[in-house]
Amino acid sequence: SQTIHQWPATLVQPVGSPLSLECTVEGTSNPNLYWYRQAAGRGLQLLFYSVGIGQISSEVPQNLSASRPQDRQFILSSKKLLLSDSGFYLCAWSGARAVEQYFGPGTRLTVT
Amino acid sequence: GQNIDQPTEMTATEGAIVQINCTYQTSGFNGLFWYQQHAGEAPTFLSYNVLDGLEEKGRFSSFLSRSKGYSYLLLKELQMKDSASYLCAPDASGTYKYIFGTGTRLKVLA
């Protein structure tokens, strides 16, 4: 069966510090991968998606970036965090036919 | 443009039936997802409707009308554990991008 992992589960970082969140998927190959952010009281905002290694599409221009160095690994990064980057970050995967998406447990980021 | 409209909050009693409505406008459309999200947790998949009509899955059913841009999620025999947010997400055609609404927060009271 397929599983998706995210770490860390929670993170508190000062403004201006870098960020690296990691997501890995097991039990499937060539998944579509997604990064979402959910700010307090708001809906899920799609940040990036990837249909293959090295292929990243950005949905929202901001100080975040994503990379996919391996087939089942997706990384979200920032060089300098802003207060507005606080939120619940969710990684998700779907099969190549891109029907339902399955979410990881999420990382709760607080920028202070 | 893309737009999704759901009620922000609903309250119902344990054992009752509740219907959560969703209207949407998207530039393309393949189908519509419903996800459940408990507070502080990740969303979990509930249903995916492609054709018009009602699809039943245990206590949960989902309805779609493509021509009206309308869907609802029907929850029967409510239980306390059903207290959660319910997210409506149209699948815009061929884009891999699902547009999530802000969700409806359902409170089930004893």
mmCIF file of C-alpha atoms in Angstrom:
data_model
loop_
_atom_site.group_PDB
_atom_site.id
_atom_site.type_symbol
_atom_site.label_atom_id
_atom_site.label_comp_id
_atom_site.label_asym_id
_atom_site.label_seq_id
_atom_site.Cartn_x
_atom_site.Cartn_y
_atom_site.Cartn_z
ATOM 1 C CA SER A 1 0.000 0.000 0.000
ATOM 2 C CA GLN A 2 1.033 3.576 -0.518
ATOM 3 C CA THR A 3 2.126 5.844 2.290
ATOM 4 C CA ILE A 4 3.212 9.458 2.374
ATOM 5 C CA HIS A 5 5.541 10.941 4.947
ATOM 6 C CA GLN A 6 6.252 14.528 5.879
ATOM 7 C CA TRP A 7 8.692 15.992 8.328
ATOM 8 C CA PRO A 8 9.013 17.728 10.583
ATOM 9 C CA ALA A 9 5.531 17.653 12.092
ATOM 10 C CA THR A 10 5.917 21.074 13.698
ATOM 11 C CA LEU A 11 8.435 23.838 13.237
ATOM 12 C CA VAL A 12 9.010 27.240 14.778
ATOM 13 C CA GLN A 13 11.360 29.468 12.821
ATOM 14 C CA PRO A 14 12.368 33.134 13.104
ATOM 15 C CA VAL A 15 11.681 35.606 10.319
ATOM 16 C CA GLY A 16 14.490 35.608 7.775
ATOM 17 C CA SER A 17 15.606 32.052 8.463
ATOM 18 C CA PRO A 18 15.690 29.344 5.760
ATOM 19 C CA LEU A 19 13.190 26.523 5.424
ATOM 20 C CA SER A 20 13.296 22.971 4.159
ATOM 21 C CA LEU A 21 10.299 20.659 4.373
ATOM 22 C CA GLU A 22 10.499 17.155 3.006
ATOM 23 C CA CYS A 23 7.890 14.784 1.650
ATOM 24 C CA THR A 24 8.375 11.208 0.505
ATOM 25 C CA VAL A 25 5.953 8.688 -0.946
ATOM 26 C CA GLU A 26 6.273 4.918 -0.718
ATOM 27 C CA GLY A 27 4.551 2.139 -2.604
ATOM 28 C CA THR A 28 4.015 3.877 -5.922
ATOM 29 C CA SER A 29 6.107 5.094 -8.810
ATOM 30 C CA ASN A 30 5.951 8.259 -10.901
ATOM 31 C CA PRO A 31 3.324 9.944 -8.721
ATOM 32 C CA ASN A 32 2.117 13.485 -9.225
ATOM 33 C CA LEU A 33 3.203 15.468 -6.160
ATOM 34 C CA TYR A 34 1.738 18.629 -4.661
ATOM 35 C CA TRP A 35 2.519 21.191 -1.977
ATOM 36 C CA TYR A 36 -0.390 23.045 -0.372
ATOM 37 C CA ARG A 37 -0.564 25.653 2.351
ATOM 38 C CA GLN A 38 -3.530 26.197 4.639
ATOM 39 C CA ALA A 39 -3.456 29.419 6.599
ATOM 40 C CA ALA A 40 -5.548 29.663 9.755
ATOM 41 C CA GLY A 41 -9.255 29.753 8.862
ATOM 42 C CA ARG A 42 -8.595 29.593 5.144
ATOM 43 C CA GLY A 43 -8.809 27.025 2.374
ATOM 44 C CA LEU A 44 -6.096 24.923 0.841
ATOM 45 C CA GLN A 45 -3.875 26.919 -1.479
ATOM 46 C CA LEU A 46 -1.938 24.983 -4.099
ATOM 47 C CA LEU A 47 1.696 26.153 -4.095
ATOM 48 C CA PHE A 48 3.516 23.739 -6.425
ATOM 49 C CA TYR A 49 2.886 20.556 -8.327
ATOM 50 C CA SER A 50 5.158 18.136 -10.118
ATOM 51 C CA VAL A 51 4.439 15.454 -12.686
ATOM 52 C CA GLY A 52 8.004 14.099 -12.784
ATOM 53 C CA ILE A 53 11.599 14.453 -11.599
ATOM 54 C CA GLY A 54 12.812 18.006 -12.085
ATOM 55 C CA GLN A 55 9.405 19.176 -13.355
ATOM 56 C CA ILE A 56 7.919 21.817 -11.079
ATOM 57 C CA SER A 57 4.980 24.118 -11.737
ATOM 58 C CA SER A 58 4.481 27.103 -9.474
ATOM 59 C CA GLU A 59 0.996 28.331 -8.774
ATOM 60 C CA VAL A 60 1.665 31.295 -6.528
ATOM 61 C CA PRO A 61 4.740 33.538 -6.952
ATOM 62 C CA GLN A 62 6.304 34.083 -3.543
ATOM 63 C CA ASN A 63 9.476 33.431 -1.619
ATOM 64 C CA LEU A 64 9.021 29.660 -1.661
ATOM 65 C CA SER A 65 10.493 27.140 -4.080
ATOM 66 C CA ALA A 66 10.124 23.408 -4.632
ATOM 67 C CA SER A 67 12.350 20.681 -5.955
ATOM 68 C CA ARG A 68 11.915 17.036 -6.881
ATOM 69 C CA PRO A 69 15.363 15.428 -6.802
ATOM 70 C CA GLN A 70 14.005 11.866 -6.871
ATOM 71 C CA ASP A 71 10.816 10.265 -8.173
ATOM 72 C CA ARG A 72 9.162 10.013 -4.770
ATOM 73 C CA GLN A 73 10.729 12.962 -2.976
ATOM 74 C CA PHE A 74 9.378 16.509 -2.953
ATOM 75 C CA ILE A 75 11.031 19.351 -1.070
ATOM 76 C CA LEU A 76 9.680 22.790 -0.196
ATOM 77 C CA SER A 77 12.242 25.470 0.544
ATOM 78 C CA SER A 78 12.674 29.102 1.340
ATOM 79 C CA LYS A 79 15.814 31.212 1.689
ATOM 80 C CA LYS A 80 14.187 33.766 4.003
ATOM 81 C CA LEU A 81 10.908 33.157 5.788
ATOM 82 C CA LEU A 82 8.262 35.846 6.213
ATOM 83 C CA LEU A 83 5.654 36.075 8.956
ATOM 84 C CA SER A 84 3.007 35.395 6.304
ATOM 85 C CA ASP A 85 4.595 31.994 5.611
ATOM 86 C CA SER A 86 3.085 30.626 8.813
ATOM 87 C CA GLY A 87 0.544 27.887 8.180
ATOM 88 C CA PHE A 88 -0.136 24.215 7.780
ATOM 89 C CA TYR A 89 1.870 22.755 4.886
ATOM 90 C CA LEU A 90 0.518 19.658 3.255
ATOM 91 C CA CYS A 91 2.132 17.393 0.716
ATOM 92 C CA ALA A 92 -0.112 15.213 -1.436
ATOM 93 C CA TRP A 93 0.275 12.632 -4.165
ATOM 94 C CA SER A 94 -1.927 11.248 -6.886
ATOM 95 C CA GLY A 95 -1.571 8.572 -9.513
ATOM 96 C CA ALA A 96 -0.563 9.425 -13.054
ATOM 97 C CA ARG A 97 -4.242 9.720 -14.014
ATOM 98 C CA ALA A 98 -4.496 12.474 -11.396
ATOM 99 C CA VAL A 99 -7.767 11.515 -9.816
ATOM 100 C CA GLU A 100 -7.984 11.614 -6.023
ATOM 101 C CA GLN A 101 -5.135 13.118 -4.054
ATOM 102 C CA TYR A 102 -3.846 11.618 -0.814
ATOM 103 C CA PHE A 103 -2.415 13.918 1.775
ATOM 104 C CA GLY A 104 0.492 13.541 4.144
ATOM 105 C CA PRO A 105 0.163 14.374 7.863
ATOM 106 C CA GLY A 106 1.309 17.961 7.343
ATOM 107 C CA THR A 107 3.847 20.322 8.892
ATOM 108 C CA ARG A 108 2.648 23.138 11.109
ATOM 109 C CA LEU A 109 5.020 26.077 10.588
ATOM 110 C CA THR A 110 5.045 29.103 12.854
ATOM 111 C CA VAL A 111 7.243 32.004 11.828
ATOM 112 C CA THR A 112 8.026 34.299 14.743
ATOM 113 C CA GLY B 1 -12.570 32.632 -13.165
ATOM 114 C CA GLN B 2 -12.732 29.998 -10.471
ATOM 115 C CA ASN B 3 -15.176 30.256 -7.595
ATOM 116 C CA ILE B 4 -16.443 27.861 -4.949
ATOM 117 C CA ASP B 5 -19.170 28.655 -2.467
ATOM 118 C CA GLN B 6 -19.921 26.610 0.661
ATOM 119 C CA PRO B 7 -21.551 27.580 3.968
ATOM 120 C CA THR B 8 -18.921 28.469 6.532
ATOM 121 C CA GLU B 9 -20.422 26.586 9.440
ATOM 122 C CA MET B 10 -23.278 24.183 10.196
ATOM 123 C CA THR B 11 -24.540 22.577 13.383
ATOM 124 C CA ALA B 12 -26.525 19.354 13.682
ATOM 125 C CA THR B 13 -27.533 16.846 16.327
ATOM 126 C CA GLU B 14 -26.176 13.348 16.755
ATOM 127 C CA GLY B 15 -28.277 10.857 14.785
ATOM 128 C CA ALA B 16 -29.663 13.497 12.421
ATOM 129 C CA ILE B 17 -29.119 14.035 8.677
ATOM 130 C CA VAL B 18 -27.236 17.048 7.316
ATOM 131 C CA GLN B 19 -26.726 18.295 3.756
ATOM 132 C CA ILE B 20 -23.693 20.417 2.910
ATOM 133 C CA ASN B 21 -24.086 22.351 -0.339
ATOM 134 C CA CYS B 22 -21.399 23.497 -2.745
ATOM 135 C CA THR B 23 -21.751 25.664 -5.841
ATOM 136 C CA TYR B 24 -18.846 26.184 -8.176
ATOM 137 C CA GLN B 25 -17.710 27.976 -11.295
ATOM 138 C CA THR B 26 -14.591 26.704 -13.050
ATOM 139 C CA SER B 27 -13.051 27.175 -16.476
ATOM 140 C CA GLY B 28 -13.086 23.409 -17.032
ATOM 141 C CA PHE B 29 -14.628 20.483 -15.235
ATOM 142 C CA ASN B 30 -13.900 16.770 -14.945
ATOM 143 C CA GLY B 31 -15.582 15.976 -11.670
ATOM 144 C CA LEU B 32 -15.875 17.046 -8.060
ATOM 145 C CA PHE B 33 -14.219 15.823 -4.871
ATOM 146 C CA TRP B 34 -15.355 15.926 -1.287
ATOM 147 C CA TYR B 35 -12.760 15.709 1.471
ATOM 148 C CA GLN B 36 -13.120 15.537 5.240
ATOM 149 C CA GLN B 37 -10.638 17.371 7.452
ATOM 150 C CA HIS B 38 -10.578 17.037 11.234
ATOM 151 C CA ALA B 39 -9.076 19.963 13.114
ATOM 152 C CA GLY B 40 -5.286 19.921 12.919
ATOM 153 C CA GLU B 41 -5.191 16.955 10.565
ATOM 154 C CA ALA B 42 -4.773 16.386 6.841
ATOM 155 C CA PRO B 43 -7.810 16.081 4.542
ATOM 156 C CA THR B 44 -9.012 12.578 3.733
ATOM 157 C CA PHE B 45 -10.782 11.588 0.539
ATOM 158 C CA LEU B 46 -14.534 10.973 0.751
ATOM 159 C CA SER B 47 -15.924 10.900 -2.782
ATOM 160 C CA TYR B 48 -15.426 11.831 -6.412
ATOM 161 C CA ASN B 49 -18.445 12.475 -8.662
ATOM 162 C CA VAL B 50 -18.077 12.568 -12.419
ATOM 163 C CA LEU B 51 -21.638 11.913 -13.595
ATOM 164 C CA ASP B 52 -24.830 13.666 -12.570
ATOM 165 C CA GLY B 53 -26.751 12.043 -9.781
ATOM 166 C CA LEU B 54 -26.372 10.631 -6.314
ATOM 167 C CA GLU B 55 -23.614 8.250 -5.248
ATOM 168 C CA GLU B 56 -24.019 6.512 -1.935
ATOM 169 C CA LYS B 57 -21.165 5.223 0.183
ATOM 170 C CA GLY B 58 -22.311 4.030 3.583
ATOM 171 C CA ARG B 59 -23.545 6.921 5.728
ATOM 172 C CA PHE B 60 -22.181 9.465 3.236
ATOM 173 C CA SER B 61 -23.694 10.284 -0.160
ATOM 174 C CA SER B 62 -22.631 12.855 -2.716
ATOM 175 C CA PHE B 63 -24.718 14.465 -5.433
ATOM 176 C CA LEU B 64 -23.640 16.310 -8.565
ATOM 177 C CA SER B 65 -25.429 18.448 -11.136
ATOM 178 C CA ARG B 66 -22.920 19.495 -13.797
ATOM 179 C CA SER B 67 -25.366 21.773 -15.610
ATOM 180 C CA LYS B 68 -26.125 23.705 -12.417
ATOM 181 C CA GLY B 69 -22.578 23.769 -11.048
ATOM 182 C CA TYR B 70 -23.902 22.271 -7.834
ATOM 183 C CA SER B 71 -23.031 19.458 -5.501
ATOM 184 C CA TYR B 72 -23.977 18.372 -2.020
ATOM 185 C CA LEU B 73 -22.672 15.973 0.576
ATOM 186 C CA LEU B 74 -25.302 14.162 2.621
ATOM 187 C CA LEU B 75 -24.352 12.728 5.990
ATOM 188 C CA LYS B 76 -26.811 10.359 7.661
ATOM 189 C CA GLU B 77 -26.969 9.053 11.226
ATOM 190 C CA LEU B 78 -24.556 11.705 12.386
ATOM 191 C CA GLN B 79 -21.937 10.736 14.922
ATOM 192 C CA MET B 80 -19.788 12.942 17.122
ATOM 193 C CA LYS B 81 -16.726 11.910 15.103
ATOM 194 C CA ASP B 82 -18.288 13.539 12.028
ATOM 195 C CA SER B 83 -17.481 16.946 13.525
ATOM 196 C CA ALA B 84 -14.965 18.218 10.977
ATOM 197 C CA SER B 85 -14.569 20.516 8.011
ATOM 198 C CA TYR B 86 -15.868 19.279 4.668
ATOM 199 C CA LEU B 87 -14.053 20.559 1.588
ATOM 200 C CA CYS B 88 -15.595 20.738 -1.856
ATOM 201 C CA ALA B 89 -13.010 20.587 -4.660
ATOM 202 C CA PRO B 90 -13.842 20.780 -8.387
ATOM 203 C CA ASP B 91 -11.395 18.992 -10.675
ATOM 204 C CA ALA B 92 -10.700 21.507 -13.442
ATOM 205 C CA SER B 93 -10.262 19.675 -16.698
ATOM 206 C CA GLY B 94 -6.784 18.356 -17.498
ATOM 207 C CA THR B 95 -4.860 20.631 -15.198
ATOM 208 C CA TYR B 96 -3.959 18.342 -12.253
ATOM 209 C CA LYS B 97 -5.140 21.222 -10.111
ATOM 210 C CA TYR B 98 -8.060 20.823 -7.806
ATOM 211 C CA ILE B 99 -9.561 23.993 -6.450
ATOM 212 C CA PHE B 100 -10.402 23.621 -2.786
ATOM 213 C CA GLY B 101 -13.082 25.723 -1.167
ATOM 214 C CA THR B 102 -12.589 27.064 2.350
ATOM 215 C CA GLY B 103 -14.767 24.245 3.622
ATOM 216 C CA THR B 104 -17.819 23.893 5.822
ATOM 217 C CA ARG B 105 -17.146 23.380 9.516
ATOM 218 C CA LEU B 106 -19.712 20.909 10.851
ATOM 219 C CA LYS B 107 -20.367 20.647 14.576
ATOM 220 C CA VAL B 108 -22.284 17.612 15.782
ATOM 221 C CA LEU B 109 -23.940 18.108 19.148
ATOM 222 C CA ALA B 110 -24.983 15.383 21.562
#
